[in-house]
Amino acid sequence: MTLQAIKYQEGVLAIIDQLQLPYVEQYIQINTSEQAWHAIKAMQVRGAPAIAIVAALALASEIHALISNQSLSPDADEVRAFIVEKLHYLVSSRPTAVNLGDAARKLEVVVARSASQPGATGHEVAIAFIKASEAMLVKDVEDNKQIGENGAKWILSNALAGGKSKATVLTHCNTGSLATSGYGTALGVIRSLASMNCLRHAYCTETRPYNQGSRLTAFELVHDNLPSTLITDSMSAALLASPQAGVDAIIVGADRVAANGDTANKIGTYGLAVLAKHHGVKFLVAAPLTTIDLSTKSGSDIVIEERPAVEVTKIKGPCEGHVYTGGEFETVRIAAEGINVWNPAFDITPATLIDGIITEKGVVEKTPEGHFDLVELFEG
Ligand code: MRU
């Protein structure tokens, strides 16, 4: 059965609470943009494409309710302004992933266009917004499947040495069904390799400090019954040096790809790219066009979110041996009290360390001059 992290039907949105994973699969209903903002901030939903889709659908659900209660303004411009204000608020939830800002910008254009039609009503603007939000959910899954296929084919043609027919890959953080509308980006490539019977083994990192790898990616790999092994982040170098492991490629997702190819992704990605270069292993970023931000020139222009110190100094989870059905976790301190903490959620991998950017439109490699030309992806 496919893992469905976002359930949406006609104004009713429910998300799997990722803070409860992998212990229990518990869905929470999101009815308003305020609830979505808090769910995104608290990382009950996370992953660049997923937070954009949940934000859009939460506002769609809120507007659905206003229509049902007959409390939506009849005035087209009032509804447009209401939607724009809510979108700006939602974008303030997390700064690094561009997908949320990108979705908000596109939806602003949709409602502005609808409101500018002669004789437009508030209801028409609201429906235009709801339809565009729902279309984003469908398109993201389609794009991910295409990314999966493009990435798998590229790896089989470019990353396997010595006549191998199956790939061994390492991935970081969670980029699967839980991080997107479904299927996933980097994890989508792993799923596609498996569906072609070309996945020898997938390694996933624990992804400290928030453990998206051990809690979420490991959960998805086990759920799909894929041949896989969990390592801690500090084991990556030893893994790449191991001929038995035989890693052919590292595939990661992205929160924002700048115009020059510099990529913001989960903290630890940069270190993996340095290791890949040292070991001659291909390093690939898998991301939909919604993650590519041509208005950001390079990685130094990307704002990196810093998260609370407690994510580093404490761990949370249900007590081993107790039957856990949801609710409060036990908290365990794992650092000396009083120590200073630096907790950036993301880092920047320079384009020089990236071999290819896998998108739904194909895999972009560097030009002979050594640059990524990402503009061409948006042409035609
Ligand atoms: O802090 P998170 O869990 O939202 O970070 C997620 C990542 O870094 C993912 O790799 C990225 O969003 C791509 S998800 C397809």
CSV table of N, CA and C in Angstrom, one decimal, residues 254-331:
chain,number,residue,atom,x,y,z
A,254,ALA,N,16.5,18.8,-2.2
A,254,ALA,CA,16.9,20.2,-2.1
A,254,ALA,C,15.7,21.1,-1.5
A,255,ASP,N,16.1,22.1,-0.8
A,255,ASP,CA,15.1,23.1,-0.3
A,255,ASP,C,15.1,24.3,-1.2
A,256,ARG,N,16.3,24.6,-1.8
A,256,ARG,CA,16.4,25.7,-2.8
A,256,ARG,C,17.6,25.5,-3.6
A,257,VAL,N,17.4,25.5,-4.9
A,257,VAL,CA,18.6,25.4,-5.8
A,257,VAL,C,18.7,26.8,-6.4
A,258,ALA,N,19.9,27.5,-6.2
A,258,ALA,CA,20.1,28.8,-6.7
A,258,ALA,C,20.3,28.8,-8.2
A,259,ALA,N,20.3,29.9,-8.9
A,259,ALA,CA,20.5,30.0,-10.4
A,259,ALA,C,21.8,29.3,-10.8
A,260,ASN,N,22.8,29.4,-10.0
A,260,ASN,CA,24.1,28.8,-10.4
A,260,ASN,C,24.3,27.3,-10.0
A,261,GLY,N,23.2,26.8,-9.4
A,261,GLY,CA,23.2,25.3,-9.0
A,261,GLY,C,23.6,25.1,-7.6
A,262,ASP,N,24.1,26.1,-6.9
A,262,ASP,CA,24.4,25.9,-5.4
A,262,ASP,C,23.1,25.5,-4.8
A,263,THR,N,23.2,24.5,-3.9
A,263,THR,CA,22.0,23.9,-3.3
A,263,THR,C,21.9,23.9,-1.8
A,264,ALA,N,20.8,24.5,-1.3
A,264,ALA,CA,20.5,24.4,0.1
A,264,ALA,C,19.7,23.1,0.4
A,265,ASN,N,20.2,22.3,1.3
A,265,ASN,CA,19.5,21.1,1.7
A,265,ASN,C,19.9,20.8,3.1
A,266,LYS,N,19.3,19.7,3.6
A,266,LYS,CA,19.5,19.4,5.1
A,266,LYS,C,20.9,19.4,5.5
A,267,ILE,N,21.2,19.9,6.7
A,267,ILE,CA,22.5,20.0,7.2
A,267,ILE,C,23.2,18.6,7.1
A,268,GLY,N,24.4,18.7,6.6
A,268,GLY,CA,25.1,17.4,6.4
A,268,GLY,C,25.3,17.1,4.9
A,269,THR,N,24.5,17.7,4.1
A,269,THR,CA,24.5,17.5,2.6
A,269,THR,C,25.9,17.9,2.1
A,270,TYR,N,26.3,19.1,2.5
A,270,TYR,CA,27.6,19.6,2.0
A,270,TYR,C,28.8,18.6,2.3
A,271,GLY,N,28.8,18.1,3.5
A,271,GLY,CA,29.8,17.2,3.9
A,271,GLY,C,29.8,15.9,3.0
A,272,LEU,N,28.6,15.4,2.7
A,272,LEU,CA,28.5,14.3,1.8
A,272,LEU,C,29.0,14.5,0.4
A,273,ALA,N,28.8,15.8,-0.1
A,273,ALA,CA,29.2,16.1,-1.4
A,273,ALA,C,30.8,16.2,-1.4
A,274,VAL,N,31.4,16.7,-0.4
A,274,VAL,CA,32.9,16.7,-0.3
A,274,VAL,C,33.4,15.3,-0.3
A,275,LEU,N,32.7,14.4,0.5
A,275,LEU,CA,33.1,13.0,0.5
A,275,LEU,C,33.0,12.3,-0.9
A,276,ALA,N,31.9,12.6,-1.5
A,276,ALA,CA,31.6,12.0,-2.9
A,276,ALA,C,32.8,12.4,-3.8
A,277,LYS,N,33.1,13.7,-3.8
A,277,LYS,CA,34.2,14.1,-4.7
A,277,LYS,C,35.5,13.4,-4.4
A,278,HIS,N,35.8,13.2,-3.1
A,278,HIS,CA,37.1,12.6,-2.7
A,278,HIS,C,37.1,11.1,-3.1
A,279,HIS,N,35.9,10.5,-3.1
A,279,HIS,CA,35.8,9.0,-3.4
A,279,HIS,C,35.4,8.8,-4.9
A,280,GLY,N,35.3,9.8,-5.7
A,280,GLY,CA,34.9,9.6,-7.1
A,280,GLY,C,33.5,9.0,-7.2
A,281,VAL,N,32.6,9.4,-6.3
A,281,VAL,CA,31.2,8.9,-6.4
A,281,VAL,C,30.3,10.0,-6.9
A,282,LYS,N,29.4,9.7,-7.8
A,282,LYS,CA,28.5,10.7,-8.3
A,282,LYS,C,27.7,11.4,-7.2
A,283,PHE,N,27.5,12.7,-7.3
A,283,PHE,CA,26.7,13.4,-6.3
A,283,PHE,C,25.5,14.1,-7.1
A,284,LEU,N,24.3,13.7,-6.7
A,284,LEU,CA,23.1,14.1,-7.5
A,284,LEU,C,22.1,14.8,-6.6
A,285,VAL,N,21.5,15.9,-7.1
A,285,VAL,CA,20.5,16.6,-6.4
A,285,VAL,C,19.2,16.3,-7.2
A,286,ALA,N,18.1,15.8,-6.5
A,286,ALA,CA,16.9,15.6,-7.2
A,286,ALA,C,15.9,16.6,-6.7
A,287,ALA,N,15.3,17.4,-7.6
A,287,ALA,CA,14.4,18.4,-7.2
A,287,ALA,C,13.5,18.8,-8.4
A,288,PRO,N,12.2,19.1,-8.0
A,288,PRO,CA,11.3,19.6,-9.1
A,288,PRO,C,11.6,21.1,-9.4
A,289,LEU,N,11.1,21.6,-10.5
A,289,LEU,CA,11.4,23.0,-10.9
A,289,LEU,C,10.9,23.9,-9.9
A,290,THR,N,9.9,23.5,-9.1
A,290,THR,CA,9.4,24.4,-8.0
A,290,THR,C,10.5,24.7,-6.9
A,291,THR,N,11.5,23.9,-6.9
A,291,THR,CA,12.6,24.1,-5.9
A,291,THR,C,13.8,24.9,-6.5
A,292,ILE,N,13.7,25.2,-7.8
A,292,ILE,CA,14.8,26.0,-8.4
A,292,ILE,C,14.4,27.4,-8.4
A,293,ASP,N,15.3,28.3,-7.9
A,293,ASP,CA,15.0,29.7,-7.7
A,293,ASP,C,15.9,30.5,-8.5
A,294,LEU,N,15.5,30.9,-9.7
A,294,LEU,CA,16.4,31.7,-10.5
A,294,LEU,C,16.7,33.1,-10.0
A,295,SER,N,15.8,33.5,-9.1
A,295,SER,CA,16.0,34.9,-8.6
A,295,SER,C,17.0,34.9,-7.4
A,296,THR,N,17.4,33.7,-7.0
A,296,THR,CA,18.5,33.7,-6.0
A,296,THR,C,19.8,33.3,-6.8
A,297,LYS,N,20.7,34.2,-6.9
A,297,LYS,CA,21.9,34.0,-7.8
A,297,LYS,C,22.8,32.9,-7.3
A,298,SER,N,23.1,32.8,-6.0
A,298,SER,CA,24.0,31.8,-5.5
A,298,SER,C,23.7,31.4,-4.1
A,299,GLY,N,24.3,30.4,-3.6
A,299,GLY,CA,24.0,29.9,-2.3
A,299,GLY,C,24.2,30.9,-1.2
A,300,SER,N,25.1,31.9,-1.4
A,300,SER,CA,25.3,32.9,-0.3
A,300,SER,C,24.1,33.8,-0.1
A,301,ASP,N,23.2,33.8,-1.1
A,301,ASP,CA,22.0,34.6,-0.9
A,301,ASP,C,20.8,33.8,-0.2
A,302,ILE,N,21.0,32.6,0.1
A,302,ILE,CA,20.0,31.8,0.7
A,302,ILE,C,20.0,31.9,2.3
A,303,VAL,N,18.8,32.2,2.8
A,303,VAL,CA,18.7,32.3,4.3
A,303,VAL,C,18.6,30.9,4.9
A,304,ILE,N,19.5,30.6,5.8
A,304,ILE,CA,19.5,29.3,6.5
A,304,ILE,C,18.8,29.4,7.8
A,305,GLU,N,17.8,28.6,7.9
A,305,GLU,CA,17.0,28.5,9.1
A,305,GLU,C,17.8,28.0,10.3
A,306,GLU,N,17.8,28.7,11.4
A,306,GLU,CA,18.4,28.1,12.6
A,306,GLU,C,17.3,27.6,13.6
A,307,ARG,N,17.5,26.5,14.1
A,307,ARG,CA,16.4,25.9,14.9
A,307,ARG,C,16.8,25.8,16.4
A,308,PRO,N,15.9,25.5,17.3
A,308,PRO,CA,16.2,25.6,18.7
A,308,PRO,C,17.3,24.6,19.2
A,309,ALA,N,18.0,25.1,20.2
A,309,ALA,CA,19.1,24.3,20.8
A,309,ALA,C,18.6,22.9,21.3
A,310,VAL,N,17.4,22.8,21.8
A,310,VAL,CA,16.9,21.6,22.4
A,310,VAL,C,16.9,20.4,21.4
A,311,GLU,N,16.8,20.8,20.1
A,311,GLU,CA,16.9,19.7,19.1
A,311,GLU,C,18.2,18.9,19.1
A,312,VAL,N,19.2,19.6,19.6
A,312,VAL,CA,20.6,19.0,19.7
A,312,VAL,C,20.8,18.5,21.1
A,313,THR,N,20.3,19.1,22.1
A,313,THR,CA,20.7,18.7,23.5
A,313,THR,C,19.8,17.7,24.0
A,314,LYS,N,18.6,17.4,23.4
A,314,LYS,CA,17.7,16.5,24.0
A,314,LYS,C,17.1,15.6,22.8
A,315,ILE,N,16.7,14.4,23.2
A,315,ILE,CA,16.0,13.6,22.2
A,315,ILE,C,14.7,13.2,22.8
A,316,LYS,N,13.7,12.9,21.9
A,316,LYS,CA,12.4,12.6,22.4
A,316,LYS,C,11.9,11.3,21.7
A,317,GLY,N,11.1,10.6,22.4
A,317,GLY,CA,10.5,9.3,21.9
A,317,GLY,C,9.8,8.6,22.9
A,318,PRO,N,9.0,7.6,22.5
A,318,PRO,CA,8.3,6.8,23.5
A,318,PRO,C,9.2,5.9,24.2
A,319,CYS,N,8.9,5.6,25.5
A,319,CYS,CA,9.8,4.7,26.3
A,319,CYS,C,9.8,3.3,25.7
A,320,GLU,N,11.0,2.7,25.5
A,320,GLU,CA,11.1,1.4,25.0
A,320,GLU,C,10.3,0.4,25.9
A,321,GLY,N,9.6,-0.5,25.3
A,321,GLY,CA,8.9,-1.5,26.1
A,321,GLY,C,7.5,-1.1,26.5
A,322,HIS,N,7.1,0.2,26.3
A,322,HIS,CA,5.8,0.6,26.6
A,322,HIS,C,5.0,0.6,25.3
A,323,VAL,N,3.7,0.3,25.4
A,323,VAL,CA,2.8,0.3,24.2
A,323,VAL,C,2.5,1.8,24.0
A,324,TYR,N,2.9,2.4,22.9
A,324,TYR,CA,2.7,3.8,22.6
A,324,TYR,C,1.6,4.0,21.6
A,325,THR,N,0.6,4.7,22.0
A,325,THR,CA,-0.5,4.9,21.0
A,325,THR,C,-0.7,6.4,20.7
A,326,GLY,N,0.3,7.2,21.0
A,326,GLY,CA,0.2,8.6,20.6
A,326,GLY,C,0.3,9.5,21.9
A,327,GLY,N,0.5,10.8,21.7
A,327,GLY,CA,0.5,11.7,22.9
A,327,GLY,C,1.9,12.1,23.3
A,328,GLU,N,2.2,12.3,24.5
A,328,GLU,CA,3.4,12.8,25.0
A,328,GLU,C,4.6,11.8,24.9
A,329,PHE,N,5.8,12.3,24.6
A,329,PHE,CA,7.0,11.5,24.5
A,329,PHE,C,7.8,11.7,25.8
A,330,GLU,N,8.7,10.7,26.0
A,330,GLU,CA,9.7,10.9,27.0
A,330,GLU,C,10.8,11.8,26.4
A,331,THR,N,11.4,12.6,27.3
A,331,THR,CA,12.5,13.5,26.8
A,331,THR,C,13.8,13.1,27.5
